[in-house]
Amino acid sequence: AQSVTQPDIHITVSEGASLELRCNYSYGATPYLFWYVQSPGQGLQLLLKYFSGDTLVQGIKGFEAEFKRSQSSFNLRKPSVHWSDAAEYFCAVGAGEYGNKLVFGAGTILRVKS
Amino acid sequence: GAVVSQHPSRVICKSGTSVKIECRSLDFQATTMFWYRQFPKQSLMLMATSNEGSKATYEQGVEKDKFLINHASLTLSTLTVTSAHPEDSSFYICSADVEAGDDYGYTFGSGTRLTVV
């Protein structure tokens, strides 16, 4: 069965520092991969997605992620974090017959210190 | 971009009553919508897949008689929590498939915080 692991429950970075959130997945075929961000009490906003093609994916708000098949990873990065990036981040893989049922990781809470 | 509107954002109900949550796709048609549940400080778990004009498909362990899903039109899916109990208190979020040319993805509603007292 498909699964997603986000090994870091909490991460704290200083404003202006770089960020990398880890995500590992388990899936038999080429996966559909997603990163979402959730602010407290809010829904999810899509940051970026990977379906095929270029393994380095650019998203909104200056985020990017790199798909590495050999490592089964899809880590999220940002070169310079802003205080407004503080939120919870979820990695997800598309499951099911059509890849449209999302299996989420446990999430990583990002704290930004000034 | 594609927007999914979810209503209400918060609801408090008494034990034993039923609560209906609406999920609407704005400016696009959604033949498939998904309902997720998020427990406090936990991730999202898929409850069911809502298919326009047919019965919903429920994930293992989800009681279909308790969580009634209706997808009567291409822009509206509803989740009704019947005979609600305090353990049903949770954050419920819907999402919809979005297809627009080469852009394909899933748009989420803003969620509904259900509290059963």
PDB file of C-alpha atoms in Angstrom:
ATOM      1  CA  ALA A   1       0.000   0.000   0.000  1.00  0.00           C
ATOM      2  CA  GLN A   2       1.071   3.541  -0.614  1.00  0.00           C
ATOM      3  CA  SER A   3       2.499   5.459   2.317  1.00  0.00           C
ATOM      4  CA  VAL A   4       4.201   8.749   3.008  1.00  0.00           C
ATOM      5  CA  THR A   5       6.715   9.470   5.723  1.00  0.00           C
ATOM      6  CA  GLN A   6       7.590  12.916   6.963  1.00  0.00           C
ATOM      7  CA  PRO A   7      10.267  12.211   9.554  1.00  0.00           C
ATOM      8  CA  ASP A   8      10.304  15.670  11.101  1.00  0.00           C
ATOM      9  CA  ILE A   9       7.292  16.553  13.242  1.00  0.00           C
ATOM     10  CA  HIS A  10       8.579  20.042  14.062  1.00  0.00           C
ATOM     11  CA  ILE A  11      11.218  22.206  12.438  1.00  0.00           C
ATOM     12  CA  THR A  12      12.333  25.636  13.575  1.00  0.00           C
ATOM     13  CA  VAL A  13      14.329  27.916  11.314  1.00  0.00           C
ATOM     14  CA  SER A  14      15.388  31.524  11.512  1.00  0.00           C
ATOM     15  CA  GLU A  15      13.824  34.012   9.180  1.00  0.00           C
ATOM     16  CA  GLY A  16      15.970  34.319   6.079  1.00  0.00           C
ATOM     17  CA  ALA A  17      17.508  30.891   6.503  1.00  0.00           C
ATOM     18  CA  SER A  18      17.054  28.082   4.028  1.00  0.00           C
ATOM     19  CA  LEU A  19      14.539  25.309   4.565  1.00  0.00           C
ATOM     20  CA  GLU A  20      14.264  21.685   3.595  1.00  0.00           C
ATOM     21  CA  LEU A  21      11.312  19.513   4.604  1.00  0.00           C
ATOM     22  CA  ARG A  22      11.765  15.814   4.058  1.00  0.00           C
ATOM     23  CA  CYS A  23       9.300  13.448   2.473  1.00  0.00           C
ATOM     24  CA  ASN A  24       9.705   9.785   1.594  1.00  0.00           C
ATOM     25  CA  TYR A  25       7.064   7.727  -0.114  1.00  0.00           C
ATOM     26  CA  SER A  26       6.304   4.114  -0.797  1.00  0.00           C
ATOM     27  CA  TYR A  27       4.664   3.410  -4.137  1.00  0.00           C
ATOM     28  CA  GLY A  28       5.123   0.736  -6.795  1.00  0.00           C
ATOM     29  CA  ALA A  29       4.872   2.863  -9.926  1.00  0.00           C
ATOM     30  CA  THR A  30       5.734   6.430 -10.848  1.00  0.00           C
ATOM     31  CA  PRO A  31       3.967   8.425  -8.187  1.00  0.00           C
ATOM     32  CA  TYR A  32       1.921  11.567  -8.289  1.00  0.00           C
ATOM     33  CA  LEU A  33       3.422  13.687  -5.516  1.00  0.00           C
ATOM     34  CA  PHE A  34       2.162  16.809  -3.826  1.00  0.00           C
ATOM     35  CA  TRP A  35       3.081  19.322  -1.170  1.00  0.00           C
ATOM     36  CA  TYR A  36       0.318  21.213   0.637  1.00  0.00           C
ATOM     37  CA  VAL A  37       0.448  23.897   3.309  1.00  0.00           C
ATOM     38  CA  GLN A  38      -2.146  24.367   6.037  1.00  0.00           C
ATOM     39  CA  SER A  39      -2.509  27.329   8.345  1.00  0.00           C
ATOM     40  CA  PRO A  40      -4.240  26.702  11.697  1.00  0.00           C
ATOM     41  CA  GLY A  41      -7.937  25.987  11.262  1.00  0.00           C
ATOM     42  CA  GLN A  42      -7.715  26.386   7.522  1.00  0.00           C
ATOM     43  CA  GLY A  43      -7.947  24.156   4.489  1.00  0.00           C
ATOM     44  CA  LEU A  44      -5.034  23.027   2.380  1.00  0.00           C
ATOM     45  CA  GLN A  45      -3.281  25.056  -0.257  1.00  0.00           C
ATOM     46  CA  LEU A  46      -1.340  23.318  -2.999  1.00  0.00           C
ATOM     47  CA  LEU A  47       2.288  24.423  -3.135  1.00  0.00           C
ATOM     48  CA  LEU A  48       3.426  22.207  -5.981  1.00  0.00           C
ATOM     49  CA  LYS A  49       2.978  18.829  -7.589  1.00  0.00           C
ATOM     50  CA  TYR A  50       4.941  16.299  -9.597  1.00  0.00           C
ATOM     51  CA  PHE A  51       3.399  14.007 -12.192  1.00  0.00           C
ATOM     52  CA  SER A  52       6.199  13.439 -14.682  1.00  0.00           C
ATOM     53  CA  GLY A  53       8.990  15.194 -16.548  1.00  0.00           C
ATOM     54  CA  ASP A  54      11.497  17.516 -14.944  1.00  0.00           C
ATOM     55  CA  THR A  55      12.285  16.211 -11.485  1.00  0.00           C
ATOM     56  CA  LEU A  56      12.801  19.688 -10.061  1.00  0.00           C
ATOM     57  CA  VAL A  57       9.417  21.278  -9.596  1.00  0.00           C
ATOM     58  CA  GLN A  58       8.773  24.933  -8.939  1.00  0.00           C
ATOM     59  CA  GLY A  59       5.796  25.967  -6.872  1.00  0.00           C
ATOM     60  CA  ILE A  60       4.162  29.004  -5.391  1.00  0.00           C
ATOM     61  CA  LYS A  61       5.615  31.240  -2.695  1.00  0.00           C
ATOM     62  CA  GLY A  62       9.180  30.465  -3.748  1.00  0.00           C
ATOM     63  CA  PHE A  63       9.023  26.760  -2.907  1.00  0.00           C
ATOM     64  CA  GLU A  64      10.536  23.996  -4.972  1.00  0.00           C
ATOM     65  CA  ALA A  65      10.777  20.233  -4.609  1.00  0.00           C
ATOM     66  CA  GLU A  66      12.934  17.590  -6.188  1.00  0.00           C
ATOM     67  CA  PHE A  67      11.745  14.105  -7.052  1.00  0.00           C
ATOM     68  CA  LYS A  68      14.457  11.504  -6.517  1.00  0.00           C
ATOM     69  CA  ARG A  69      13.287   8.089  -7.572  1.00  0.00           C
ATOM     70  CA  SER A  70      16.396   6.320  -6.283  1.00  0.00           C
ATOM     71  CA  GLN A  71      15.747   7.676  -2.805  1.00  0.00           C
ATOM     72  CA  SER A  72      11.938   7.592  -2.975  1.00  0.00           C
ATOM     73  CA  SER A  73      12.012  11.180  -1.837  1.00  0.00           C
ATOM     74  CA  PHE A  74      10.272  14.422  -2.678  1.00  0.00           C
ATOM     75  CA  ASN A  75      11.825  17.009  -0.384  1.00  0.00           C
ATOM     76  CA  LEU A  76      10.505  20.549  -0.242  1.00  0.00           C
ATOM     77  CA  ARG A  77      12.937  23.464  -0.222  1.00  0.00           C
ATOM     78  CA  LYS A  78      12.955  27.209   0.051  1.00  0.00           C
ATOM     79  CA  PRO A  79      16.141  29.293  -0.077  1.00  0.00           C
ATOM     80  CA  SER A  80      14.987  32.007   2.319  1.00  0.00           C
ATOM     81  CA  VAL A  81      12.150  31.536   4.768  1.00  0.00           C
ATOM     82  CA  HIS A  82       9.749  34.327   5.689  1.00  0.00           C
ATOM     83  CA  TRP A  83       7.824  34.574   8.960  1.00  0.00           C
ATOM     84  CA  SER A  84       4.599  34.073   7.004  1.00  0.00           C
ATOM     85  CA  ASP A  85       5.775  30.589   6.001  1.00  0.00           C
ATOM     86  CA  ALA A  86       5.079  29.325   9.526  1.00  0.00           C
ATOM     87  CA  ALA A  87       2.413  26.648   9.063  1.00  0.00           C
ATOM     88  CA  GLU A  88       2.019  22.897   8.758  1.00  0.00           C
ATOM     89  CA  TYR A  89       3.221  21.215   5.610  1.00  0.00           C
ATOM     90  CA  PHE A  90       1.894  17.959   4.237  1.00  0.00           C
ATOM     91  CA  CYS A  91       3.436  15.724   1.627  1.00  0.00           C
ATOM     92  CA  ALA A  92       1.023  13.452  -0.225  1.00  0.00           C
ATOM     93  CA  VAL A  93       1.096  10.720  -2.840  1.00  0.00           C
ATOM     94  CA  GLY A  94      -1.725   9.964  -5.243  1.00  0.00           C
ATOM     95  CA  ALA A  95      -3.126   6.486  -4.672  1.00  0.00           C
ATOM     96  CA  GLY A  96      -5.964   4.397  -5.964  1.00  0.00           C
ATOM     97  CA  GLU A  97      -6.684   3.211  -9.487  1.00  0.00           C
ATOM     98  CA  TYR A  98      -6.446   6.688 -10.981  1.00  0.00           C
ATOM     99  CA  GLY A  99      -3.976   8.142  -8.524  1.00  0.00           C
ATOM    100  CA  ASN A 100      -6.523  10.632  -7.306  1.00  0.00           C
ATOM    101  CA  LYS A 101      -6.934   9.469  -3.707  1.00  0.00           C
ATOM    102  CA  LEU A 102      -4.344  11.279  -1.680  1.00  0.00           C
ATOM    103  CA  VAL A 103      -2.396   9.558   1.059  1.00  0.00           C
ATOM    104  CA  PHE A 104      -0.897  12.147   3.346  1.00  0.00           C
ATOM    105  CA  GLY A 105       2.151  12.156   5.535  1.00  0.00           C
ATOM    106  CA  ALA A 106       1.814  13.091   9.182  1.00  0.00           C
ATOM    107  CA  GLY A 107       2.829  16.655   8.493  1.00  0.00           C
ATOM    108  CA  THR A 108       5.695  18.895   9.556  1.00  0.00           C
ATOM    109  CA  ILE A 109       5.059  21.992  11.631  1.00  0.00           C
ATOM    110  CA  LEU A 110       7.338  24.817  10.629  1.00  0.00           C
ATOM    111  CA  ARG A 111       8.176  27.522  13.135  1.00  0.00           C
ATOM    112  CA  VAL A 112      10.029  30.618  12.031  1.00  0.00           C
ATOM    113  CA  LYS A 113      11.979  32.622  14.575  1.00  0.00           C
ATOM    114  CA  SER A 114      12.902  36.213  13.996  1.00  0.00           C
TER     115      SER A 114
ATOM    116  CA  GLY B   1      -7.900  29.216 -10.372  1.00  0.00           C
ATOM    117  CA  ALA B   2     -10.346  26.543  -9.387  1.00  0.00           C
ATOM    118  CA  VAL B   3     -12.050  27.158  -6.075  1.00  0.00           C
ATOM    119  CA  VAL B   4     -13.884  24.786  -3.790  1.00  0.00           C
ATOM    120  CA  SER B   5     -16.264  26.375  -1.316  1.00  0.00           C
ATOM    121  CA  GLN B   6     -17.079  24.485   1.868  1.00  0.00           C
ATOM    122  CA  HIS B   7     -19.844  25.448   4.266  1.00  0.00           C
ATOM    123  CA  PRO B   8     -20.209  25.849   7.176  1.00  0.00           C
ATOM    124  CA  SER B   9     -16.723  26.600   8.438  1.00  0.00           C
ATOM    125  CA  ARG B  10     -17.710  25.825  12.008  1.00  0.00           C
ATOM    126  CA  VAL B  11     -20.674  24.034  13.516  1.00  0.00           C
ATOM    127  CA  ILE B  12     -21.620  22.982  17.014  1.00  0.00           C
ATOM    128  CA  CYS B  13     -24.375  20.460  17.451  1.00  0.00           C
ATOM    129  CA  LYS B  14     -25.913  18.363  20.181  1.00  0.00           C
ATOM    130  CA  SER B  15     -25.353  14.641  20.465  1.00  0.00           C
ATOM    131  CA  GLY B  16     -27.880  12.674  18.476  1.00  0.00           C
ATOM    132  CA  THR B  17     -28.541  15.335  15.880  1.00  0.00           C
ATOM    133  CA  SER B  18     -27.414  15.346  12.258  1.00  0.00           C
ATOM    134  CA  VAL B  19     -25.175  17.862  10.556  1.00  0.00           C
ATOM    135  CA  LYS B  20     -24.823  18.541   6.844  1.00  0.00           C
ATOM    136  CA  ILE B  21     -21.634  19.898   5.304  1.00  0.00           C
ATOM    137  CA  GLU B  22     -21.633  21.240   1.763  1.00  0.00           C
ATOM    138  CA  CYS B  23     -18.796  21.252  -0.723  1.00  0.00           C
ATOM    139  CA  ARG B  24     -19.250  23.255  -3.915  1.00  0.00           C
ATOM    140  CA  SER B  25     -16.977  23.598  -6.908  1.00  0.00           C
ATOM    141  CA  LEU B  26     -17.028  27.156  -8.218  1.00  0.00           C
ATOM    142  CA  ASP B  27     -16.515  27.801 -11.933  1.00  0.00           C
ATOM    143  CA  PHE B  28     -15.789  24.173 -12.726  1.00  0.00           C
ATOM    144  CA  GLN B  29     -17.512  20.847 -12.706  1.00  0.00           C
ATOM    145  CA  ALA B  30     -16.356  18.130 -10.375  1.00  0.00           C
ATOM    146  CA  THR B  31     -17.483  14.627 -11.208  1.00  0.00           C
ATOM    147  CA  THR B  32     -15.434  13.364  -8.293  1.00  0.00           C
ATOM    148  CA  MET B  33     -15.009  14.866  -4.876  1.00  0.00           C
ATOM    149  CA  PHE B  34     -13.242  13.509  -1.828  1.00  0.00           C
ATOM    150  CA  TRP B  35     -14.007  13.813   1.867  1.00  0.00           C
ATOM    151  CA  TYR B  36     -11.209  13.788   4.410  1.00  0.00           C
ATOM    152  CA  ARG B  37     -11.176  13.875   8.169  1.00  0.00           C
ATOM    153  CA  GLN B  38      -8.437  15.382  10.278  1.00  0.00           C
ATOM    154  CA  PHE B  39      -8.120  14.675  13.971  1.00  0.00           C
ATOM    155  CA  PRO B  40      -6.337  17.239  16.152  1.00  0.00           C
ATOM    156  CA  LYS B  41      -2.622  17.335  15.521  1.00  0.00           C
ATOM    157  CA  GLN B  42      -2.913  14.503  13.014  1.00  0.00           C
ATOM    158  CA  SER B  43      -2.862  14.133   9.276  1.00  0.00           C
ATOM    159  CA  LEU B  44      -5.776  13.869   6.890  1.00  0.00           C
ATOM    160  CA  MET B  45      -7.440  10.559   6.335  1.00  0.00           C
ATOM    161  CA  LEU B  46      -9.572   9.862   3.286  1.00  0.00           C
ATOM    162  CA  MET B  47     -13.108   8.914   4.287  1.00  0.00           C
ATOM    163  CA  ALA B  48     -14.839   8.466   0.976  1.00  0.00           C
ATOM    164  CA  THR B  49     -14.923   9.276  -2.703  1.00  0.00           C
ATOM    165  CA  SER B  50     -18.038  11.049  -3.874  1.00  0.00           C
ATOM    166  CA  ASN B  51     -19.116  10.339  -7.442  1.00  0.00           C
ATOM    167  CA  GLU B  52     -21.695  12.453  -9.232  1.00  0.00           C
ATOM    168  CA  GLY B  53     -24.803  10.438  -9.964  1.00  0.00           C
ATOM    169  CA  SER B  54     -23.696   7.280  -8.201  1.00  0.00           C
ATOM    170  CA  LYS B  55     -23.027   5.930  -4.761  1.00  0.00           C
ATOM    171  CA  ALA B  56     -20.029   7.074  -2.817  1.00  0.00           C
ATOM    172  CA  THR B  57     -17.102   4.753  -2.252  1.00  0.00           C
ATOM    173  CA  TYR B  58     -16.090   4.520   1.379  1.00  0.00           C
ATOM    174  CA  GLU B  59     -12.676   3.698   2.756  1.00  0.00           C
ATOM    175  CA  GLN B  60     -12.248   0.739   5.040  1.00  0.00           C
ATOM    176  CA  GLY B  61     -13.477   1.424   8.538  1.00  0.00           C
ATOM    177  CA  VAL B  62     -15.734   4.349   7.624  1.00  0.00           C
ATOM    178  CA  GLU B  63     -19.397   3.792   8.461  1.00  0.00           C
ATOM    179  CA  LYS B  64     -21.417   4.641   5.381  1.00  0.00           C
ATOM    180  CA  ASP B  65     -24.669   4.779   7.322  1.00  0.00           C
ATOM    181  CA  LYS B  66     -23.200   7.330   9.669  1.00  0.00           C
ATOM    182  CA  PHE B  67     -21.459   9.493   7.097  1.00  0.00           C
ATOM    183  CA  LEU B  68     -23.953   9.955   4.288  1.00  0.00           C
ATOM    184  CA  ILE B  69     -22.576  11.385   1.078  1.00  0.00           C
ATOM    185  CA  ASN B  70     -24.670  12.772  -1.727  1.00  0.00           C
ATOM    186  CA  HIS B  71     -23.265  14.085  -5.004  1.00  0.00           C
ATOM    187  CA  ALA B  72     -26.425  15.095  -6.815  1.00  0.00           C
ATOM    188  CA  SER B  73     -24.883  17.590  -9.221  1.00  0.00           C
ATOM    189  CA  LEU B  74     -21.559  18.308 -10.876  1.00  0.00           C
ATOM    190  CA  THR B  75     -20.901  21.184  -8.495  1.00  0.00           C
ATOM    191  CA  LEU B  76     -22.173  19.967  -5.136  1.00  0.00           C
ATOM    192  CA  SER B  77     -21.336  17.163  -2.765  1.00  0.00           C
ATOM    193  CA  THR B  78     -22.711  16.936   0.760  1.00  0.00           C
ATOM    194  CA  LEU B  79     -21.563  15.017   3.794  1.00  0.00           C
ATOM    195  CA  THR B  80     -24.149  14.396   6.495  1.00  0.00           C
ATOM    196  CA  VAL B  81     -22.979  13.199   9.873  1.00  0.00           C
ATOM    197  CA  THR B  82     -25.969  11.355  11.288  1.00  0.00           C
ATOM    198  CA  SER B  83     -26.701  10.856  14.960  1.00  0.00           C
ATOM    199  CA  ALA B  84     -23.551  12.721  15.839  1.00  0.00           C
ATOM    200  CA  HIS B  85     -21.554  11.820  18.929  1.00  0.00           C
ATOM    201  CA  PRO B  86     -18.694  13.674  20.616  1.00  0.00           C
ATOM    202  CA  GLU B  87     -16.180  11.305  19.006  1.00  0.00           C
ATOM    203  CA  ASP B  88     -17.316  12.614  15.620  1.00  0.00           C
ATOM    204  CA  SER B  89     -15.895  16.002  16.537  1.00  0.00           C
ATOM    205  CA  SER B  90     -13.209  16.670  13.987  1.00  0.00           C
ATOM    206  CA  PHE B  91     -12.109  18.798  11.071  1.00  0.00           C
ATOM    207  CA  TYR B  92     -13.693  17.694   7.811  1.00  0.00           C
ATOM    208  CA  ILE B  93     -12.262  18.791   4.467  1.00  0.00           C
ATOM    209  CA  CYS B  94     -13.440  18.145   0.944  1.00  0.00           C
ATOM    210  CA  SER B  95     -11.472  18.260  -2.262  1.00  0.00           C
ATOM    211  CA  ALA B  96     -12.287  18.075  -5.941  1.00  0.00           C
ATOM    212  CA  ASP B  97     -10.498  16.868  -9.038  1.00  0.00           C
ATOM    213  CA  VAL B  98      -9.553  19.733 -11.278  1.00  0.00           C
ATOM    214  CA  GLU B  99      -8.763  19.181 -14.903  1.00  0.00           C
ATOM    215  CA  ALA B 100      -7.778  22.147 -17.033  1.00  0.00           C
ATOM    216  CA  GLY B 101      -5.718  21.169 -20.038  1.00  0.00           C
ATOM    217  CA  ASP B 102      -2.317  20.010 -18.870  1.00  0.00           C
ATOM    218  CA  ASP B 103      -2.960  21.286 -15.383  1.00  0.00           C
ATOM    219  CA  TYR B 104      -4.343  18.596 -13.156  1.00  0.00           C
ATOM    220  CA  GLY B 105      -4.647  18.587  -9.459  1.00  0.00           C
ATOM    221  CA  TYR B 106      -6.858  18.641  -6.426  1.00  0.00           C
ATOM    222  CA  THR B 107      -8.327  21.702  -4.831  1.00  0.00           C
ATOM    223  CA  PHE B 108      -9.375  21.646  -1.197  1.00  0.00           C
ATOM    224  CA  GLY B 109     -12.139  23.456   0.581  1.00  0.00           C
ATOM    225  CA  SER B 110     -11.396  25.510   3.678  1.00  0.00           C
ATOM    226  CA  GLY B 111     -12.698  22.806   5.985  1.00  0.00           C
ATOM    227  CA  THR B 112     -15.457  22.464   8.572  1.00  0.00           C
ATOM    228  CA  ARG B 113     -14.772  22.266  12.285  1.00  0.00           C
ATOM    229  CA  LEU B 114     -17.467  20.062  13.815  1.00  0.00           C
ATOM    230  CA  THR B 115     -17.929  20.025  17.563  1.00  0.00           C
ATOM    231  CA  VAL B 116     -20.501  17.677  19.056  1.00  0.00           C
ATOM    232  CA  VAL B 117     -21.541  18.474  22.612  1.00  0.00           C
TER     233      VAL B 117
END
